[in-house]
Amino acid sequence: MRRVYMKLSFRWYGEDDKVTLEQIRQIPGMDSIVTAVYDVPVGEVWSRESIAKLKKQTEDAGLHFEVIESIPVHEDIKLGKPSRDKYIENYCENIRRVAEAGIKCVCYNFMPVFDWTRTQLDHPLPDGSTSLVYYQEQVDQVNPLESDSDLTLPGWDASYSREELKDIVAQYQELSEDDLWNNLQYFLEKIIPVAAECDVNMAIHEDDPCWSIFGLPRIITCEENLDRFLSLVDDPHNGITLCTGSLGCSAKNDVVKMAAKYAKMGRIHFAHLRNVQVLDNGFEERAHLSSCGSLDMYAIVKALHDNGFTGYVRPDHGRMIWGETGRAGYGLYDRALGATFINDGAVVGTVVGISVDAAADCVGVADVAGVAGCVGADVPGATEAVVFAASFSTLTLHFKIFFTFPFLYVAFSVVVPFFTPFTTAYFLLFLVSLITFLLEIFQVTFAFFAAFFNVTFAFLPTLTVILVLLNLTFFCRI
């Protein structure tokens, strides 16, 4: 039985992916595969056989097949051409077909021409790894309408010839942002009723990066525009993919606030968790830990959890580390590390005011991930899991001490007169032990419910601090 928590997922590009399903399955806590049919032209209907094959491959590997990323939106739909109705009907049919196979969420985007844009895929970072980067001065050197050189910026659709690319960019430059909004609304009004009928959550991905490039209109970029998007068709099946990297590459976006807001509304259906270092001239993708970039990944995950998000999450765009080669941003090693941080609480920057390493040391395990893993908790219960594991171990010790001290007290009282400083000291230690023992029973009970039933008790951190002080006092006296 699957627990009602965020469901950890991993993107897989099919049989041509160097990262195999067998490798993905070995990542602790991995629940689902995020994939798509990649051999059908954009706008065409996916065959049921292709969908069924993906489902079987995924489930044979012991993983769930519930998220599609993505069913691409044909450019004629975005441009509002007369041919859009044909492509929208095909899109609706694809929603129906993936729903038949058990898909619960479809990620898609409405970005004109360029799905995502970077200026380099293998930029060396100070630690020796390589990552995807975006530097504005390099983008400014390329003009799709005027350049006579090959257009080679990463992320550009290789299916377009040079002349075709120039033509479609020119068409978009005649389109205003309001025109793109109108075309998006037309699209949503057609597909969301189908998605609702099939109980499939549609999750639009923010523009990447979240600003206009080459004068093309981009509209899924900020909180104000996400509010407008959700109001176009006010249906719970019309939601978003919260991509921390796409939104977080602009310092104007408060990703923590947006995570809390849209999770509370129940409109986040999918989350891409990626850290970036924001620069004056762009951004660099970094490791998933908060300390490695500009984003507070702990606060983002906590905001999702605290506001009831139980949807799908995946580690987005990893660095290339340890000599790995392959699809840029989608290697195995760094995304697996990111998955572990997300799943088991290593993104939790502090636990009751102490560092991650110190928290791990308190309970004698290698890291906080091990603590959470030992008690079966994932991100929502990671902090409480540490509290539960730590307090359970000290509770066991105090259980022994609590029942040992009365015998010590009686034994010493036979030899030494009552209420001497010696016996009084033991009596006081006995009282401290008793109080700590009773408080730890209380703490373990509530920490258990917090870690295993997805609830939060605000007093637990304070109580833990008190117990730490009591324990320090007690054992120093001994």
PDB file of N, CA and C in Angstrom, residues 290-346:
ATOM      1  N   SER A 290      20.502  23.172  -0.781  1.00  0.00           N
ATOM      2  CA  SER A 290      20.270  24.613  -0.701  1.00  0.00           C
ATOM      3  C   SER A 290      21.576  25.394  -0.741  1.00  0.00           C
ATOM      4  N   SER A 291      22.585  24.908  -0.042  1.00  0.00           N
ATOM      5  CA  SER A 291      23.844  25.636   0.078  1.00  0.00           C
ATOM      6  C   SER A 291      24.606  25.736  -1.238  1.00  0.00           C
ATOM      7  N   CYS A 292      24.192  24.972  -2.239  1.00  0.00           N
ATOM      8  CA  CYS A 292      24.914  24.957  -3.513  1.00  0.00           C
ATOM      9  C   CYS A 292      24.412  26.002  -4.502  1.00  0.00           C
ATOM     10  N   GLY A 293      23.298  26.649  -4.212  1.00  0.00           N
ATOM     11  CA  GLY A 293      22.734  27.609  -5.154  1.00  0.00           C
ATOM     12  C   GLY A 293      21.995  28.729  -4.459  1.00  0.00           C
ATOM     13  N   SER A 294      21.104  29.374  -5.213  1.00  0.00           N
ATOM     14  CA  SER A 294      20.374  30.532  -4.690  1.00  0.00           C
ATOM     15  C   SER A 294      19.044  30.170  -4.051  1.00  0.00           C
ATOM     16  N   LEU A 295      18.572  28.946  -4.229  1.00  0.00           N
ATOM     17  CA  LEU A 295      17.245  28.571  -3.759  1.00  0.00           C
ATOM     18  C   LEU A 295      17.307  27.833  -2.428  1.00  0.00           C
ATOM     19  N   ASP A 296      16.340  28.111  -1.571  1.00  0.00           N
ATOM     20  CA  ASP A 296      16.201  27.410  -0.295  1.00  0.00           C
ATOM     21  C   ASP A 296      15.348  26.175  -0.542  1.00  0.00           C
ATOM     22  N   MET A 297      16.006  25.082  -0.920  1.00  0.00           N
ATOM     23  CA  MET A 297      15.273  23.881  -1.298  1.00  0.00           C
ATOM     24  C   MET A 297      14.507  23.297  -0.115  1.00  0.00           C
ATOM     25  N   TYR A 298      15.091  23.387   1.079  1.00  0.00           N
ATOM     26  CA  TYR A 298      14.386  22.911   2.270  1.00  0.00           C
ATOM     27  C   TYR A 298      13.085  23.665   2.463  1.00  0.00           C
ATOM     28  N   ALA A 299      13.141  25.000   2.359  1.00  0.00           N
ATOM     29  CA  ALA A 299      11.936  25.811   2.568  1.00  0.00           C
ATOM     30  C   ALA A 299      10.887  25.516   1.500  1.00  0.00           C
ATOM     31  N   ILE A 300      11.328  25.259   0.268  1.00  0.00           N
ATOM     32  CA  ILE A 300      10.375  24.954  -0.811  1.00  0.00           C
ATOM     33  C   ILE A 300       9.661  23.636  -0.536  1.00  0.00           C
ATOM     34  N   VAL A 301      10.441  22.594  -0.207  1.00  0.00           N
ATOM     35  CA  VAL A 301       9.838  21.288   0.070  1.00  0.00           C
ATOM     36  C   VAL A 301       8.933  21.368   1.299  1.00  0.00           C
ATOM     37  N   LYS A 302       9.378  22.104   2.314  1.00  0.00           N
ATOM     38  CA  LYS A 302       8.571  22.260   3.524  1.00  0.00           C
ATOM     39  C   LYS A 302       7.259  22.988   3.217  1.00  0.00           C
ATOM     40  N   ALA A 303       7.335  24.004   2.352  1.00  0.00           N
ATOM     41  CA  ALA A 303       6.120  24.735   1.971  1.00  0.00           C
ATOM     42  C   ALA A 303       5.134  23.819   1.255  1.00  0.00           C
ATOM     43  N   LEU A 304       5.650  22.951   0.392  1.00  0.00           N
ATOM     44  CA  LEU A 304       4.789  21.986  -0.288  1.00  0.00           C
ATOM     45  C   LEU A 304       4.129  21.053   0.730  1.00  0.00           C
ATOM     46  N   HIS A 305       4.938  20.499   1.617  1.00  0.00           N
ATOM     47  CA  HIS A 305       4.428  19.557   2.607  1.00  0.00           C
ATOM     48  C   HIS A 305       3.419  20.214   3.540  1.00  0.00           C
ATOM     49  N   ASP A 306       3.780  21.366   4.087  1.00  0.00           N
ATOM     50  CA  ASP A 306       2.934  22.013   5.087  1.00  0.00           C
ATOM     51  C   ASP A 306       1.584  22.439   4.529  1.00  0.00           C
ATOM     52  N   ASN A 307       1.512  22.563   3.198  1.00  0.00           N
ATOM     53  CA  ASN A 307       0.255  22.991   2.576  1.00  0.00           C
ATOM     54  C   ASN A 307      -0.451  21.856   1.839  1.00  0.00           C
ATOM     55  N   GLY A 308      -0.106  20.620   2.215  1.00  0.00           N
ATOM     56  CA  GLY A 308      -0.895  19.468   1.796  1.00  0.00           C
ATOM     57  C   GLY A 308      -0.572  18.880   0.452  1.00  0.00           C
ATOM     58  N   PHE A 309       0.580  19.216  -0.130  1.00  0.00           N
ATOM     59  CA  PHE A 309       0.912  18.651  -1.435  1.00  0.00           C
ATOM     60  C   PHE A 309       1.282  17.179  -1.315  1.00  0.00           C
ATOM     61  N   THR A 310       0.598  16.329  -2.073  1.00  0.00           N
ATOM     62  CA  THR A 310       0.880  14.890  -2.070  1.00  0.00           C
ATOM     63  C   THR A 310       1.057  14.365  -3.501  1.00  0.00           C
ATOM     64  N   GLY A 311       1.423  15.267  -4.404  1.00  0.00           N
ATOM     65  CA  GLY A 311       1.565  14.880  -5.802  1.00  0.00           C
ATOM     66  C   GLY A 311       2.944  14.331  -6.118  1.00  0.00           C
ATOM     67  N   TYR A 312       3.309  14.429  -7.385  1.00  0.00           N
ATOM     68  CA  TYR A 312       4.551  13.855  -7.886  1.00  0.00           C
ATOM     69  C   TYR A 312       5.674  14.887  -7.863  1.00  0.00           C
ATOM     70  N   VAL A 313       6.860  14.456  -7.476  1.00  0.00           N
ATOM     71  CA  VAL A 313       8.048  15.305  -7.524  1.00  0.00           C
ATOM     72  C   VAL A 313       9.162  14.527  -8.221  1.00  0.00           C
ATOM     73  N   ARG A 314      10.046  15.256  -8.855  1.00  0.00           N
ATOM     74  CA  ARG A 314      11.226  14.596  -9.406  1.00  0.00           C
ATOM     75  C   ARG A 314      12.430  15.514  -9.296  1.00  0.00           C
ATOM     76  N   PRO A 315      13.616  14.920  -9.106  1.00  0.00           N
ATOM     77  CA  PRO A 315      14.829  15.723  -9.150  1.00  0.00           C
ATOM     78  C   PRO A 315      15.071  16.163 -10.581  1.00  0.00           C
ATOM     79  N   ASP A 316      15.198  17.462 -10.771  1.00  0.00           N
ATOM     80  CA  ASP A 316      15.343  17.996 -12.124  1.00  0.00           C
ATOM     81  C   ASP A 316      16.817  18.253 -12.415  1.00  0.00           C
ATOM     82  N   HIS A 317      17.171  18.236 -13.680  1.00  0.00           N
ATOM     83  CA  HIS A 317      18.486  18.589 -14.193  1.00  0.00           C
ATOM     84  C   HIS A 317      19.636  18.406 -13.205  1.00  0.00           C
ATOM     85  N   GLY A 318      20.302  17.295 -13.276  1.00  0.00           N
ATOM     86  CA  GLY A 318      21.487  17.090 -12.454  1.00  0.00           C
ATOM     87  C   GLY A 318      22.753  17.523 -13.184  1.00  0.00           C
ATOM     88  N   ARG A 319      23.801  17.720 -12.428  1.00  0.00           N
ATOM     89  CA  ARG A 319      25.122  17.967 -13.018  1.00  0.00           C
ATOM     90  C   ARG A 319      25.679  16.642 -13.572  1.00  0.00           C
ATOM     91  N   MET A 320      26.705  16.728 -14.356  1.00  0.00           N
ATOM     92  CA  MET A 320      27.461  15.538 -14.722  1.00  0.00           C
ATOM     93  C   MET A 320      28.615  15.416 -13.730  1.00  0.00           C
ATOM     94  N   ILE A 321      28.634  14.324 -12.985  1.00  0.00           N
ATOM     95  CA  ILE A 321      29.650  14.131 -11.955  1.00  0.00           C
ATOM     96  C   ILE A 321      30.297  12.761 -12.129  1.00  0.00           C
ATOM     97  N   TRP A 322      31.484  12.607 -11.522  1.00  0.00           N
ATOM     98  CA  TRP A 322      32.189  11.318 -11.470  1.00  0.00           C
ATOM     99  C   TRP A 322      32.472  10.750 -12.865  1.00  0.00           C
ATOM    100  N   GLY A 323      32.673  11.647 -13.824  1.00  0.00           N
ATOM    101  CA  GLY A 323      33.050  11.202 -15.159  1.00  0.00           C
ATOM    102  C   GLY A 323      31.905  10.691 -16.010  1.00  0.00           C
ATOM    103  N   GLU A 324      30.682  10.836 -15.563  1.00  0.00           N
ATOM    104  CA  GLU A 324      29.536  10.338 -16.333  1.00  0.00           C
ATOM    105  C   GLU A 324      29.338  11.162 -17.603  1.00  0.00           C
ATOM    106  N   THR A 325      28.910  10.502 -18.647  1.00  0.00           N
ATOM    107  CA  THR A 325      28.546  11.171 -19.893  1.00  0.00           C
ATOM    108  C   THR A 325      27.139  10.731 -20.278  1.00  0.00           C
ATOM    109  N   GLY A 326      26.489  11.547 -21.101  1.00  0.00           N
ATOM    110  CA  GLY A 326      25.140  11.195 -21.532  1.00  0.00           C
ATOM    111  C   GLY A 326      24.326  12.434 -21.813  1.00  0.00           C
ATOM    112  N   ARG A 327      23.018  12.302 -21.738  1.00  0.00           N
ATOM    113  CA  ARG A 327      22.117  13.411 -22.020  1.00  0.00           C
ATOM    114  C   ARG A 327      22.320  14.515 -20.984  1.00  0.00           C
ATOM    115  N   ALA A 328      22.644  15.709 -21.442  1.00  0.00           N
ATOM    116  CA  ALA A 328      22.953  16.810 -20.525  1.00  0.00           C
ATOM    117  C   ALA A 328      21.777  17.085 -19.580  1.00  0.00           C
ATOM    118  N   GLY A 329      22.097  17.137 -18.291  1.00  0.00           N
ATOM    119  CA  GLY A 329      21.078  17.382 -17.288  1.00  0.00           C
ATOM    120  C   GLY A 329      20.345  16.142 -16.826  1.00  0.00           C
ATOM    121  N   TYR A 330      20.525  15.045 -17.547  1.00  0.00           N
ATOM    122  CA  TYR A 330      19.752  13.839 -17.247  1.00  0.00           C
ATOM    123  C   TYR A 330      20.633  12.600 -17.086  1.00  0.00           C
ATOM    124  N   GLY A 331      21.775  12.791 -16.463  1.00  0.00           N
ATOM    125  CA  GLY A 331      22.574  11.646 -16.074  1.00  0.00           C
ATOM    126  C   GLY A 331      21.955  10.961 -14.863  1.00  0.00           C
ATOM    127  N   LEU A 332      22.579   9.875 -14.464  1.00  0.00           N
ATOM    128  CA  LEU A 332      22.054   9.099 -13.336  1.00  0.00           C
ATOM    129  C   LEU A 332      22.530   9.627 -11.989  1.00  0.00           C
ATOM    130  N   TYR A 333      23.824   9.863 -11.841  1.00  0.00           N
ATOM    131  CA  TYR A 333      24.417  10.009 -10.512  1.00  0.00           C
ATOM    132  C   TYR A 333      23.892  11.220  -9.744  1.00  0.00           C
ATOM    133  N   ASP A 334      23.950  12.397 -10.353  1.00  0.00           N
ATOM    134  CA  ASP A 334      23.562  13.589  -9.596  1.00  0.00           C
ATOM    135  C   ASP A 334      22.052  13.654  -9.380  1.00  0.00           C
ATOM    136  N   ARG A 335      21.291  13.145 -10.330  1.00  0.00           N
ATOM    137  CA  ARG A 335      19.840  13.108 -10.097  1.00  0.00           C
ATOM    138  C   ARG A 335      19.495  12.101  -9.003  1.00  0.00           C
ATOM    139  N   ALA A 336      20.250  10.999  -8.938  1.00  0.00           N
ATOM    140  CA  ALA A 336      20.020  10.038  -7.858  1.00  0.00           C
ATOM    141  C   ALA A 336      20.342  10.659  -6.501  1.00  0.00           C
ATOM    142  N   LEU A 337      21.441  11.443  -6.456  1.00  0.00           N
ATOM    143  CA  LEU A 337      21.746  12.168  -5.222  1.00  0.00           C
ATOM    144  C   LEU A 337      20.613  13.128  -4.876  1.00  0.00           C
ATOM    145  N   GLY A 338      20.121  13.849  -5.887  1.00  0.00           N
ATOM    146  CA  GLY A 338      19.014  14.774  -5.661  1.00  0.00           C
ATOM    147  C   GLY A 338      17.778  14.066  -5.154  1.00  0.00           C
ATOM    148  N   ALA A 339      17.504  12.886  -5.723  1.00  0.00           N
ATOM    149  CA  ALA A 339      16.350  12.102  -5.270  1.00  0.00           C
ATOM    150  C   ALA A 339      16.496  11.713  -3.809  1.00  0.00           C
ATOM    151  N   THR A 340      17.717  11.361  -3.412  1.00  0.00           N
ATOM    152  CA  THR A 340      17.950  10.985  -2.021  1.00  0.00           C
ATOM    153  C   THR A 340      17.755  12.174  -1.100  1.00  0.00           C
ATOM    154  N   PHE A 341      18.246  13.340  -1.505  1.00  0.00           N
ATOM    155  CA  PHE A 341      18.045  14.541  -0.696  1.00  0.00           C
ATOM    156  C   PHE A 341      16.553  14.819  -0.526  1.00  0.00           C
ATOM    157  N   ILE A 342      15.827  14.717  -1.619  1.00  0.00           N
ATOM    158  CA  ILE A 342      14.390  15.007  -1.581  1.00  0.00           C
ATOM    159  C   ILE A 342      13.650  13.974  -0.752  1.00  0.00           C
ATOM    160  N   ASN A 343      13.940  12.718  -0.992  1.00  0.00           N
ATOM    161  CA  ASN A 343      13.180  11.628  -0.382  1.00  0.00           C
ATOM    162  C   ASN A 343      13.393  11.500   1.111  1.00  0.00           C
ATOM    163  N   ASP A 344      14.635  11.615   1.570  1.00  0.00           N
ATOM    164  CA  ASP A 344      14.948  11.239   2.934  1.00  0.00           C
ATOM    165  C   ASP A 344      15.356  12.379   3.845  1.00  0.00           C
ATOM    166  N   GLY A 345      15.217  13.612   3.383  1.00  0.00           N
ATOM    167  CA  GLY A 345      15.382  14.705   4.312  1.00  0.00           C
ATOM    168  C   GLY A 345      16.735  15.343   4.370  1.00  0.00           C
ATOM    169  N   ALA A 346      17.656  15.028   3.451  1.00  0.00           N
ATOM    170  CA  ALA A 346      18.946  15.704   3.489  1.00  0.00           C
ATOM    171  C   ALA A 346      18.834  17.162   3.098  1.00  0.00           C
TER     172      ALA A 346
END
